[in-house]
Coordinates of N, CA and C in Angstrom, one line a residue:
M1 N 7.5 9.4 4.0 CA 6.5 8.3 4.0 C 6.7 7.5 5.3
R2 N 5.5 7.2 6.0 CA 5.5 6.5 7.2 C 4.7 5.2 7.0
I3 N 5.2 4.1 7.5 CA 4.5 2.8 7.5 C 4.2 2.3 8.9
K4 N 2.9 2.0 9.1 CA 2.5 1.5 10.4 C 2.0 0.1 10.3
L5 N 2.6 -0.8 11.0 CA 2.2 -2.2 11.0 C 1.5 -2.6 12.3
T6 N 0.4 -3.2 12.2 CA -0.3 -3.6 13.4 C -0.4 -5.2 13.5
R7 N 0.0 -5.8 14.5 CA 0.1 -7.2 14.6 C -1.3 -7.7 15.1
S8 N -1.7 -8.8 14.4 CA -3.0 -9.5 14.8 C -2.8 -10.3 16.1
R9 N -3.9 -10.6 16.8 CA -3.8 -11.5 17.9 C -3.4 -12.9 17.6
D10 N -2.8 -13.6 18.5 CA -2.4 -15.0 18.3 C -3.6 -15.9 17.9
A11 N -4.8 -15.6 18.5 CA -6.0 -16.4 18.3 C -6.5 -16.2 16.9
F12 N -6.1 -15.1 16.3 CA -6.5 -14.8 14.9 C -5.7 -15.5 13.9
V13 N -4.4 -15.6 14.1 CA -3.5 -16.1 13.1 C -3.2 -17.6 13.3
L14 N -3.6 -18.2 14.4 CA -3.3 -19.6 14.7 C -4.6 -20.4 14.8
T15 N -4.6 -21.6 14.4 CA -5.7 -22.5 14.7 C -5.2 -23.6 15.6
S16 N -5.9 -23.9 16.7 CA -5.5 -24.8 17.7 C -6.6 -25.4 18.5
T17 N -6.4 -26.6 19.0 CA -7.4 -27.1 20.0 C -7.0 -26.9 21.4
K18 N -5.7 -26.6 21.6 CA -5.3 -26.4 23.0 C -5.5 -24.9 23.4
K19 N -5.5 -24.0 22.4 CA -5.7 -22.6 22.7 C -4.6 -21.9 23.5
K20 N -3.4 -22.5 23.5 CA -2.3 -21.9 24.3 C -1.1 -21.5 23.4
E21 N -1.2 -21.9 22.1 CA -0.1 -21.6 21.2 C 0.1 -20.1 21.1
R22 N 1.4 -19.7 20.9 CA 1.7 -18.3 20.7 C 2.5 -18.2 19.4
F23 N 2.4 -17.0 18.7 CA 3.1 -16.7 17.5 C 4.2 -15.7 17.9
I24 N 5.5 -16.2 17.9 CA 6.6 -15.3 18.4 C 7.4 -14.9 17.2
I25 N 7.6 -13.6 17.1 CA 8.5 -13.0 16.0 C 9.9 -12.9 16.6
T26 N 10.8 -13.7 16.0 CA 12.2 -13.6 16.5 C 13.0 -12.6 15.6
D27 N 12.6 -12.3 14.4 CA 13.3 -11.4 13.6 C 12.3 -10.9 12.5
I28 N 12.5 -9.6 12.2 CA 11.6 -9.0 11.2 C 12.3 -8.0 10.4
K29 N 12.0 -7.9 9.1 CA 12.7 -7.0 8.2 C 11.6 -6.4 7.3
L30 N 11.8 -5.2 6.9 CA 11.0 -4.5 5.9 C 11.9 -4.3 4.7
L31 N 11.6 -4.9 3.6 CA 12.4 -4.8 2.4 C 11.8 -3.7 1.5
I32 N 12.6 -2.8 1.1 CA 12.1 -1.7 0.3 C 13.0 -1.6 -1.0
R33 N 12.4 -1.4 -2.1 CA 13.1 -1.3 -3.4 C 13.4 0.2 -3.6
R34 N 14.7 0.5 -3.9 CA 15.1 1.8 -4.2 C 15.7 1.9 -5.6
V35 N 15.5 3.0 -6.2 CA 16.0 3.2 -7.6 C 16.9 4.4 -7.6
R36 N 18.1 4.2 -8.3 CA 19.0 5.3 -8.5 C 18.7 6.0 -9.8
V37 N 18.2 7.3 -9.7 CA 17.8 8.0 -10.9 C 19.0 8.8 -11.4
S38 N 19.1 8.8 -12.7 CA 20.2 9.6 -13.3 C 20.0 11.1 -13.1
P39 N 21.0 11.9 -13.0 CA 20.9 13.3 -12.8 C 20.1 14.0 -13.9
S40 N 20.2 13.6 -15.1 CA 19.4 14.3 -16.2 C 17.9 14.1 -16.0
V41 N 17.5 12.9 -15.6 CA 16.1 12.7 -15.3 C 15.6 13.5 -14.1
L42 N 16.4 13.6 -13.1 CA 16.1 14.4 -11.9 C 15.8 15.8 -12.3
L43 N 16.7 16.4 -13.2 CA 16.6 17.8 -13.6 C 15.3 17.9 -14.4
A44 N 15.0 17.0 -15.3 CA 13.8 17.0 -16.1 C 12.6 17.0 -15.2
H45 N 12.6 16.2 -14.2 CA 11.5 16.1 -13.3 C 11.3 17.4 -12.5
A46 N 12.4 18.0 -12.1 CA 12.3 19.3 -11.3 C 11.8 20.4 -12.2
A47 N 12.2 20.4 -13.5 CA 11.7 21.4 -14.4 C 10.2 21.2 -14.7
A48 N 9.7 20.0 -14.8 CA 8.3 19.7 -15.0 C 7.5 20.1 -13.8
L49 N 8.0 19.8 -12.6 CA 7.3 20.2 -11.4 C 7.2 21.7 -11.1
E50 N 8.0 22.4 -11.7 CA 7.9 23.9 -11.6 C 6.7 24.4 -12.4
K51 N 6.2 23.6 -13.4 CA 5.1 24.1 -14.2 C 3.8 23.5 -13.6
A52 N 3.8 22.3 -13.1 CA 2.6 21.7 -12.6 C 2.9 20.5 -11.8
P53 N 2.1 20.1 -10.8 CA 2.4 19.0 -10.0 C 2.3 17.7 -10.7
A54 N 3.0 16.7 -10.3 CA 2.9 15.4 -10.9 C 1.7 14.7 -10.4
K55 N 1.0 14.0 -11.3 CA -0.3 13.3 -10.9 C -0.2 11.9 -11.3
Y56 N -0.5 11.0 -10.3 CA -0.4 9.6 -10.5 C -1.8 9.0 -10.1
P57 N -2.4 8.3 -11.1 CA -3.7 7.7 -10.8 C -3.5 6.5 -9.9
I58 N -4.4 6.3 -8.9 CA -4.3 5.2 -8.0 C -5.7 4.6 -7.8
T59 N -5.8 3.4 -7.4 CA -7.0 2.7 -6.9 C -7.0 2.7 -5.4
R60 N -7.8 3.6 -4.8 CA -7.9 3.7 -3.4 C -8.8 2.6 -2.8
V61 N -8.4 2.0 -1.8 CA -9.2 0.9 -1.2 C -9.7 1.3 0.2
D62 N -11.0 1.0 0.4 CA -11.6 1.3 1.7 C -12.2 0.0 2.2
L63 N -12.0 -0.3 3.4 CA -12.5 -1.5 4.0 C -13.4 -1.2 5.2
K64 N -14.6 -1.6 5.2 CA -15.6 -1.3 6.3 C -16.1 -2.6 6.9
T65 N -16.4 -2.6 8.2 CA -17.1 -3.8 8.8 C -18.3 -3.3 9.5
F66 N -19.4 -4.1 9.5 CA -20.6 -3.8 10.2 C -21.0 -5.1 10.9
T67 N -21.3 -4.9 12.2 CA -21.7 -6.1 13.0 C -23.2 -6.3 12.9
I68 N -23.6 -7.5 12.6 CA -25.1 -7.8 12.6 C -25.4 -8.8 13.8
S69 N -26.3 -8.4 14.6 CA -26.5 -9.1 15.9 C -27.2 -10.4 15.7
A70 N -27.0 -11.3 16.6 CA -27.6 -12.6 16.6 C -29.1 -12.4 16.7
G71 N -29.9 -13.3 16.1 CA -31.4 -13.2 16.2 C -32.0 -12.4 15.1
L72 N -31.2 -11.6 14.4 CA -31.8 -10.8 13.3 C -32.1 -11.6 12.1
H73 N -33.2 -11.2 11.5 CA -33.7 -11.9 10.2 C -33.3 -11.1 9.0
D74 N -33.2 -9.8 9.2 CA -32.8 -8.9 8.1 C -32.0 -7.8 8.6
K75 N -31.3 -7.1 7.7 CA -30.5 -5.9 8.1 C -30.4 -5.0 6.9
T76 N -30.5 -3.7 7.2 CA -30.3 -2.6 6.2 C -29.2 -1.7 6.7
I77 N -28.2 -1.5 5.8 CA -27.1 -0.6 6.1 C -27.4 0.7 5.3
P78 N -27.9 1.8 5.8 CA -28.4 2.9 5.0 C -27.2 3.7 4.3
N79 N -26.1 3.9 5.0 CA -25.1 4.7 4.5 C -23.8 3.9 4.3
L80 N -23.9 2.9 3.5 CA -22.7 2.1 3.2 C -21.6 3.0 2.7
H81 N -21.9 3.9 1.8 CA -21.0 4.9 1.3 C -21.8 6.2 1.1
L82 N -21.2 7.3 1.6 CA -21.8 8.6 1.5 C -20.8 9.5 0.9
G83 N -21.0 10.1 -0.3 CA -20.1 10.9 -1.0 C -19.6 10.3 -2.3
Q84 N -18.3 10.2 -2.6 CA -17.9 9.6 -3.8 C -18.3 8.1 -3.9
L85 N -18.8 7.7 -5.0 CA -19.3 6.3 -5.2 C -18.1 5.5 -5.6
P86 N -18.0 4.3 -5.1 CA -16.9 3.4 -5.5 C -17.1 2.9 -6.9
K87 N -16.1 2.3 -7.5 CA -16.2 1.6 -8.8 C -16.5 0.2 -8.7
R88 N -16.1 -0.4 -7.5 CA -16.3 -1.8 -7.2 C -16.6 -2.0 -5.8
L89 N -17.5 -3.0 -5.5 CA -17.7 -3.4 -4.1 C -17.7 -4.9 -4.0
I90 N -17.1 -5.5 -3.0 CA -17.1 -6.9 -2.7 C -17.5 -7.1 -1.3
I91 N -18.6 -7.9 -1.1 CA -19.2 -8.0 0.2 C -19.1 -9.5 0.7
G92 N -18.8 -9.7 1.9 CA -18.7 -11.1 2.5 C -19.1 -11.0 4.0
F93 N -19.3 -12.2 4.5 CA -19.8 -12.3 5.9 C -18.9 -13.4 6.6
V94 N -18.5 -13.0 7.9 CA -17.7 -14.0 8.7 C -18.3 -14.0 10.1
S95 N -18.0 -15.0 10.8 CA -18.5 -15.1 12.2 C -17.8 -14.0 13.0
N96 N -18.5 -13.3 13.9 CA -17.9 -12.3 14.7 C -16.9 -12.8 15.6
Q97 N -17.0 -14.0 16.1 CA -16.0 -14.6 17.0 C -14.7 -14.9 16.2
A98 N -14.8 -15.4 15.0 CA -13.7 -15.6 14.1 C -13.0 -14.2 13.8
F99 N -13.8 -13.2 13.5 CA -13.3 -11.9 13.1 C -12.5 -11.3 14.2
N100 N -12.9 -11.5 15.5 CA -12.2 -10.9 16.6 C -11.0 -11.8 17.1
G101 N -10.9 -13.0 16.5 CA -9.8 -13.9 16.9 C -10.3 -15.1 17.7
S102 N -10.2 -16.3 17.1 CA -10.6 -17.5 17.9 C -9.7 -18.6 17.4
Y103 N -9.1 -19.4 18.3 CA -8.3 -20.5 17.9 C -9.1 -21.6 17.1
E104 N -10.4 -21.6 17.3 CA -11.2 -22.7 16.7 C -11.9 -22.2 15.4
R105 N -11.8 -20.9 15.1 CA -12.6 -20.5 13.9 C -11.6 -19.8 12.9
N106 N -12.0 -20.0 11.6 CA -11.2 -19.4 10.5 C -11.7 -18.1 10.2
P107 N -10.9 -17.0 10.3 CA -11.4 -15.6 10.0 C -11.6 -15.4 8.5
F108 N -11.1 -16.3 7.7 CA -11.3 -16.2 6.3 C -12.3 -17.1 5.7
N109 N -13.1 -17.7 6.5 CA -14.2 -18.5 6.1 C -15.5 -17.7 5.9
F110 N -15.7 -17.3 4.6 CA -16.8 -16.4 4.2 C -18.0 -17.3 4.0
H111 N -18.8 -17.4 5.1 CA -20.0 -18.3 5.1 C -21.2 -17.5 4.5
H112 N -22.1 -18.2 4.0 CA -23.3 -17.5 3.4 C -24.4 -17.2 4.5
F113 N -24.4 -17.9 5.6 CA -25.4 -17.7 6.7 C -26.8 -17.8 6.2
N114 N -27.0 -18.6 5.1 CA -28.4 -18.8 4.5 C -29.0 -17.4 4.1
I115 N -28.2 -16.6 3.5 CA -28.8 -15.3 3.0 C -29.7 -15.7 1.8
I116 N -30.8 -15.0 1.7 CA -31.7 -15.3 0.6 C -32.1 -14.0 -0.2
Y117 N -31.5 -12.9 0.2 CA -31.8 -11.6 -0.5 C -30.7 -10.7 -0.2
L118 N -30.1 -10.1 -1.3 CA -29.1 -9.1 -1.2 C -29.3 -8.1 -2.3
N119 N -29.3 -6.8 -2.0 CA -29.5 -5.8 -3.0 C -28.8 -4.5 -2.6
L120 N -28.1 -3.9 -3.5 CA -27.5 -2.6 -3.3 C -28.3 -1.5 -4.0
Y121 N -28.3 -0.3 -3.4 CA -29.0 0.8 -4.0 C -28.1 2.0 -4.1
D122 N -28.1 2.6 -5.3 CA -27.4 3.9 -5.5 C -28.5 4.9 -5.5
G123 N -28.7 5.5 -4.3 CA -29.9 6.4 -4.1 C -31.1 5.5 -4.2
S124 N -32.0 5.7 -5.2 CA -33.2 4.8 -5.3 C -33.0 3.8 -6.4
Q125 N -31.8 3.8 -7.1 CA -31.6 2.9 -8.2 C -30.9 1.6 -7.7
P126 N -31.6 0.4 -7.9 CA -31.0 -0.8 -7.4 C -29.9 -1.3 -8.3
I127 N -28.9 -1.9 -7.7 CA -27.7 -2.4 -8.4 C -27.5 -3.9 -7.9
P128 N -27.7 -4.9 -8.8 CA -28.2 -4.8 -10.2 C -29.7 -4.5 -10.2
A129 N -30.3 -4.5 -11.4 CA -31.7 -4.2 -11.5 C -32.6 -5.1 -10.7
Q130 N -32.2 -6.4 -10.6 CA -32.9 -7.4 -9.9 C -32.1 -7.8 -8.7
P131 N -32.6 -7.9 -7.5 CA -31.8 -8.3 -6.3 C -31.3 -9.8 -6.5
L132 N -30.3 -10.1 -5.8 CA -29.8 -11.5 -5.7 C -30.7 -12.3 -4.7
K133 N -31.2 -13.4 -5.1 CA -32.0 -14.3 -4.3 C -31.5 -15.7 -4.3
P134 N -30.3 -15.9 -3.7 CA -29.8 -17.3 -3.7 C -30.5 -18.2 -2.7
N135 N -30.5 -19.5 -2.9 CA -31.0 -20.5 -2.0 C -29.9 -21.5 -1.8
F136 N -29.1 -21.3 -0.8 CA -27.9 -22.2 -0.6 C -28.4 -23.6 -0.1
N137 N -29.5 -23.7 0.6 CA -30.0 -25.0 1.1 C -30.3 -25.9 -0.1
K138 N -30.8 -25.3 -1.2 CA -31.2 -26.1 -2.4 C -30.1 -26.1 -3.4
G139 N -29.0 -25.4 -3.2 CA -27.9 -25.4 -4.2 C -28.2 -24.5 -5.3
L140 N -29.1 -23.5 -5.1 CA -29.5 -22.6 -6.2 C -28.8 -21.2 -5.9
Y141 N -27.7 -21.0 -6.5 CA -27.0 -19.7 -6.2 C -26.1 -19.4 -7.4
V142 N -26.5 -19.8 -8.6 CA -25.6 -19.6 -9.8 C -25.5 -18.1 -10.1
E143 N -26.5 -17.3 -9.9 CA -26.4 -15.9 -10.2 C -25.4 -15.2 -9.3
A144 N -25.4 -15.6 -8.0 CA -24.5 -15.0 -7.0 C -23.1 -15.5 -7.4
Y145 N -22.9 -16.7 -7.8 CA -21.6 -17.2 -8.2 C -21.1 -16.5 -9.4
N146 N -22.0 -16.2 -10.4 CA -21.6 -15.5 -11.6 C -21.1 -14.1 -11.4
I147 N -21.7 -13.4 -10.4 CA -21.3 -12.0 -10.2 C -19.9 -12.0 -9.6
L148 N -19.4 -13.1 -9.0 CA -18.0 -13.1 -8.5 C -17.1 -13.0 -9.7
F149 N -17.5 -13.4 -10.9 CA -16.7 -13.2 -12.1 C -16.9 -11.9 -12.8
S150 N -18.2 -11.5 -12.9 CA -18.5 -10.2 -13.6 C -18.1 -9.0 -12.8
G151 N -18.2 -9.1 -11.4 CA -17.8 -8.0 -10.6 C -16.4 -7.8 -10.4
T152 N -15.6 -8.8 -10.8 CA -14.1 -8.7 -10.7 C -13.5 -8.6 -12.1
G153 N -14.3 -8.5 -13.2 CA -13.8 -8.2 -14.5 C -13.2 -9.4 -15.2
I154 N -13.5 -10.6 -14.8 CA -12.8 -11.7 -15.5 C -13.8 -12.6 -16.3
H155 N -15.1 -12.2 -16.3 CA -16.1 -13.1 -17.0 C -16.0 -13.2 -18.5
W156 N -15.3 -12.2 -19.1 CA -15.1 -12.2 -20.6 C -13.7 -12.6 -20.9
K157 N -12.9 -13.0 -19.9 CA -11.5 -13.3 -20.2 C -11.2 -14.8 -19.9
D158 N -10.2 -15.3 -20.5 CA -9.8 -16.7 -20.3 C -9.0 -16.8 -19.0
E159 N -9.7 -16.4 -17.9 CA -9.1 -16.4 -16.5 C -10.1 -17.1 -15.6
G160 N -9.6 -17.4 -14.4 CA -10.4 -18.0 -13.4 C -10.0 -17.5 -12.0
N161 N -10.7 -18.0 -11.0 CA -10.3 -17.6 -9.6 C -10.1 -18.8 -8.7
D162 N -10.1 -20.0 -9.3 CA -9.9 -21.2 -8.6 C -11.0 -21.5 -7.5
I163 N -12.1 -20.9 -7.7 CA -13.3 -21.1 -6.8 C -14.3 -21.9 -7.5
T164 N -14.6 -23.1 -7.2 CA -15.6 -23.9 -7.9 C -17.0 -23.5 -7.4
Y165 N -18.0 -24.0 -8.2 CA -19.4 -23.8 -7.7 C -19.6 -24.3 -6.4
E166 N -19.1 -25.5 -6.1 CA -19.3 -26.1 -4.7 C -18.5 -25.3 -3.7
D167 N -17.3 -24.9 -4.0 CA -16.5 -24.1 -3.1 C -17.2 -22.9 -2.7
Y168 N -17.8 -22.2 -3.6 CA -18.5 -20.9 -3.4 C -19.4 -21.0 -2.2
A169 N -20.1 -22.0 -2.0 CA -21.1 -22.1 -0.9 C -20.4 -22.7 0.4
N170 N -19.1 -22.9 0.4 CA -18.4 -23.5 1.5 C -17.2 -22.7 1.9
G171 N -17.4 -21.5 2.3 CA -16.4 -20.6 2.8 C -15.8 -19.6 1.8
Y172 N -16.4 -19.5 0.6 CA -15.9 -18.6 -0.4 C -17.1 -17.7 -0.9
T173 N -18.1 -17.5 -0.1 CA -19.3 -16.7 -0.5 C -19.0 -15.3 -0.5
L174 N -18.6 -14.7 -1.7 CA -18.4 -13.3 -1.8 C -19.3 -12.7 -2.9
F175 N -19.8 -11.5 -2.7 CA -20.7 -10.9 -3.7 C -19.9 -9.7 -4.2
A176 N -19.6 -9.7 -5.5 CA -18.8 -8.7 -6.1 C -19.7 -7.9 -7.1
F177 N -19.6 -6.5 -7.0 CA -20.4 -5.7 -7.9 C -19.5 -4.6 -8.6
D178 N -19.6 -4.6 -9.9 CA -18.9 -3.5 -10.6 C -20.0 -2.4 -10.8
I179 N -19.9 -1.3 -10.2 CA -20.9 -0.3 -10.2 C -20.5 1.0 -11.0
S180 N -19.4 0.8 -11.8 CA -19.0 1.9 -12.7 C -20.0 2.1 -13.8
Q181 N -20.1 3.3 -14.4 CA -21.1 3.6 -15.4 C -21.1 2.6 -16.6
D182 N -19.9 2.2 -17.0 CA -19.8 1.3 -18.2 C -19.2 -0.1 -17.9
L183 N -19.4 -0.5 -16.6 CA -18.8 -1.8 -16.1 C -17.4 -1.9 -16.5
S184 N -16.6 -0.9 -16.1 CA -15.2 -0.9 -16.5 C -14.3 -0.8 -15.3
A185 N -14.7 -1.3 -14.2 CA -13.9 -1.2 -12.9 C -12.5 -1.9 -13.1
N186 N -12.4 -2.8 -14.0 CA -11.2 -3.6 -14.2 C -10.4 -3.0 -15.3
E187 N -10.8 -1.9 -16.0 CA -10.1 -1.3 -17.1 C -9.2 -0.2 -16.7
H188 N -8.5 0.4 -17.6 CA -7.5 1.4 -17.3 C -8.1 2.8 -17.4
H189 N -9.2 3.0 -18.2 CA -9.8 4.3 -18.3 C -10.6 4.6 -17.1
W190 N -10.9 5.9 -16.9 CA -11.7 6.4 -15.8 C -13.0 6.9 -16.3
N191 N -14.0 6.9 -15.4 CA -15.3 7.5 -15.6 C -15.4 8.8 -14.8
L192 N -16.3 9.7 -15.1 CA -16.5 10.9 -14.3 C -16.9 10.4 -12.9
Q193 N -16.4 11.1 -11.9 CA -16.7 10.8 -10.5 C -18.2 11.1 -10.2
R194 N -18.8 10.2 -9.4 CA -20.2 10.4 -9.1 C -20.3 10.5 -7.6
Q195 N -21.2 11.3 -7.1 CA -21.5 11.4 -5.7 C -22.9 10.8 -5.4
G196 N -23.0 10.3 -4.2 CA -24.3 9.7 -3.9 C -24.3 8.9 -2.6
V197 N -25.3 8.1 -2.4 CA -25.4 7.3 -1.2 C -25.7 5.9 -1.6
V198 N -24.9 4.9 -1.0 CA -25.1 3.5 -1.3 C -25.7 2.8 -0.1
R199 N -26.8 2.1 -0.4 CA -27.5 1.4 0.7 C -27.5 -0.1 0.4
L200 N -27.4 -0.9 1.5 CA -27.3 -2.3 1.4 C -28.5 -3.0 2.1
E201 N -29.2 -3.9 1.5 CA -30.3 -4.6 2.1 C -30.1 -6.1 2.1
L202 N -30.2 -6.7 3.3 CA -30.0 -8.1 3.4 C -31.2 -8.8 4.1
L203 N -31.4 -10.1 3.7 CA -32.4 -10.9 4.3 C -31.9 -12.3 4.4
F204 N -32.1 -12.9 5.6 CA -31.7 -14.3 5.8 C -32.9 -15.2 6.0
S205 N -32.7 -16.5 5.6 CA -33.8 -17.4 5.7 C -34.3 -17.7 7.1
A206 N -33.4 -17.5 8.1 CA -33.8 -17.7 9.5 C -33.0 -16.7 10.3
P207 N -33.4 -16.5 11.6 CA -32.7 -15.6 12.4 C -31.2 -16.1 12.6
L208 N -30.3 -15.1 12.6 CA -28.9 -15.5 12.7 C -28.6 -16.2 14.1
P209 N -27.9 -17.3 14.1 CA -27.7 -18.0 15.3 C -26.5 -17.4 16.2
E210 N -25.8 -16.5 15.6 CA -24.7 -15.9 16.2 C -24.4 -14.5 15.6
P211 N -23.7 -13.6 16.3 CA -23.4 -12.3 15.6 C -22.4 -12.6 14.5
I212 N -22.6 -11.8 13.4 CA -21.7 -11.9 12.3 C -21.2 -10.5 11.9
N213 N -20.1 -10.5 11.1 CA -19.6 -9.3 10.6 C -19.8 -9.2 9.1
C214 N -20.3 -8.1 8.6 CA -20.4 -7.9 7.2 C -19.2 -7.0 6.8
I215 N -18.4 -7.6 5.9 CA -17.1 -6.9 5.5 C -17.3 -6.4 4.1
V216 N -17.1 -5.1 3.9 CA -17.3 -4.4 2.6 C -16.0 -3.9 2.1
Y217 N -15.5 -4.4 1.0 CA -14.3 -3.9 0.3 C -14.7 -3.1 -0.8
S218 N -14.1 -1.8 -0.9 CA -14.5 -0.9 -1.9 C -13.3 -0.3 -2.6
E219 N -13.4 0.0 -3.9 CA -12.4 0.5 -4.7 C -12.8 1.9 -5.3
F220 N -11.9 2.9 -5.3 CA -12.2 4.2 -5.8 C -11.1 4.6 -6.8
N221 N -11.4 5.4 -7.8 CA -10.4 6.0 -8.6 C -10.1 7.4 -8.0
N222 N -8.8 7.6 -7.7 CA -8.3 8.9 -7.2 C -6.9 9.2 -7.7
L223 N -6.4 10.4 -7.3 CA -5.1 10.8 -7.8 C -4.2 11.1 -6.6
I224 N -2.9 10.8 -6.8 CA -1.9 11.3 -5.9 C -1.2 12.5 -6.6
E225 N -1.0 13.6 -5.9 CA -0.3 14.7 -6.5 C 0.9 15.0 -5.7
I226 N 2.0 15.3 -6.4 CA 3.3 15.7 -5.7 C 3.7 17.0 -6.3
D227 N 3.9 18.1 -5.5 CA 4.3 19.4 -6.1 C 5.8 19.5 -6.0
K228 N 6.2 20.7 -6.4 CA 7.7 20.9 -6.6 C 8.4 20.9 -5.2
N229 N 7.7 21.1 -4.1 CA 8.3 21.0 -2.8 C 8.2 19.6 -2.2
R230 N 7.7 18.7 -3.1 CA 7.6 17.3 -2.7 C 6.5 17.1 -1.6
N231 N 5.5 18.0 -1.6 CA 4.4 17.8 -0.8 C 3.4 16.7 -1.4
F232 N 2.9 15.9 -0.6 CA 2.1 14.8 -1.1 C 0.6 15.0 -0.8
V233 N -0.2 14.9 -1.8 CA -1.7 15.2 -1.6 C -2.5 14.1 -2.3
V234 N -3.5 13.6 -1.7 CA -4.4 12.7 -2.4 C -5.7 13.5 -2.8
D235 N -5.9 13.5 -4.1 CA -7.1 14.3 -4.6 C -8.3 13.4 -4.6
Y236 N -9.3 13.7 -3.8 CA -10.5 12.9 -3.8 C -11.6 13.4 -4.7
N237 N -11.3 14.5 -5.4 CA -12.3 15.2 -6.2 C -12.2 14.9 -7.7
V238 N -11.4 13.9 -8.1 CA -11.2 13.7 -9.5 C -12.4 12.9 -10.1

């Protein structure tokens, strides 16, 4: 197993008016948990691997970004996903300047940019059946706020996300979609894998005053397989 860590720019991790501050790492450690397995268990594992590879279900995460130029009033992303369809999608928008690193901008400020239309398509099938049409200028975005709960699987549970209705329009505007067949993206069982094309359509109330980044977080059900020779394979065809 190899781990690669990439450090962010100082302007990304720091907020400052002087724009001269630096983030200096004086010491760094990687803490790893190790388990001492009893010999009998090791022998049992080896015997089982002789018959079939070990299979571990995982939730694979994919993160994509799309730049939307200043001055655009609408945007269509035709091949948001091509191939295996995800079980969940979360979409947000940030300033391109903040995304690339700015001492004056917060890269985690998910602004709505006065979006008035958002719809996903699985082929020709819209998800959901009716597009989202929020109006943030008038404070009318309850449906968009609600899918942040339904899309993350907590709408029927006694749980919350600490994002109030007012907060949602002020830096926490995220659009979550559970696109599994039975709305079970948060459950432990799996559905049959589906192949297709996901398209995203966006419309803003006015031309964008600056370039922005559309960030798309996606979750997939997949398997990790380990054979008797300890070869590691991710199965994308489950």
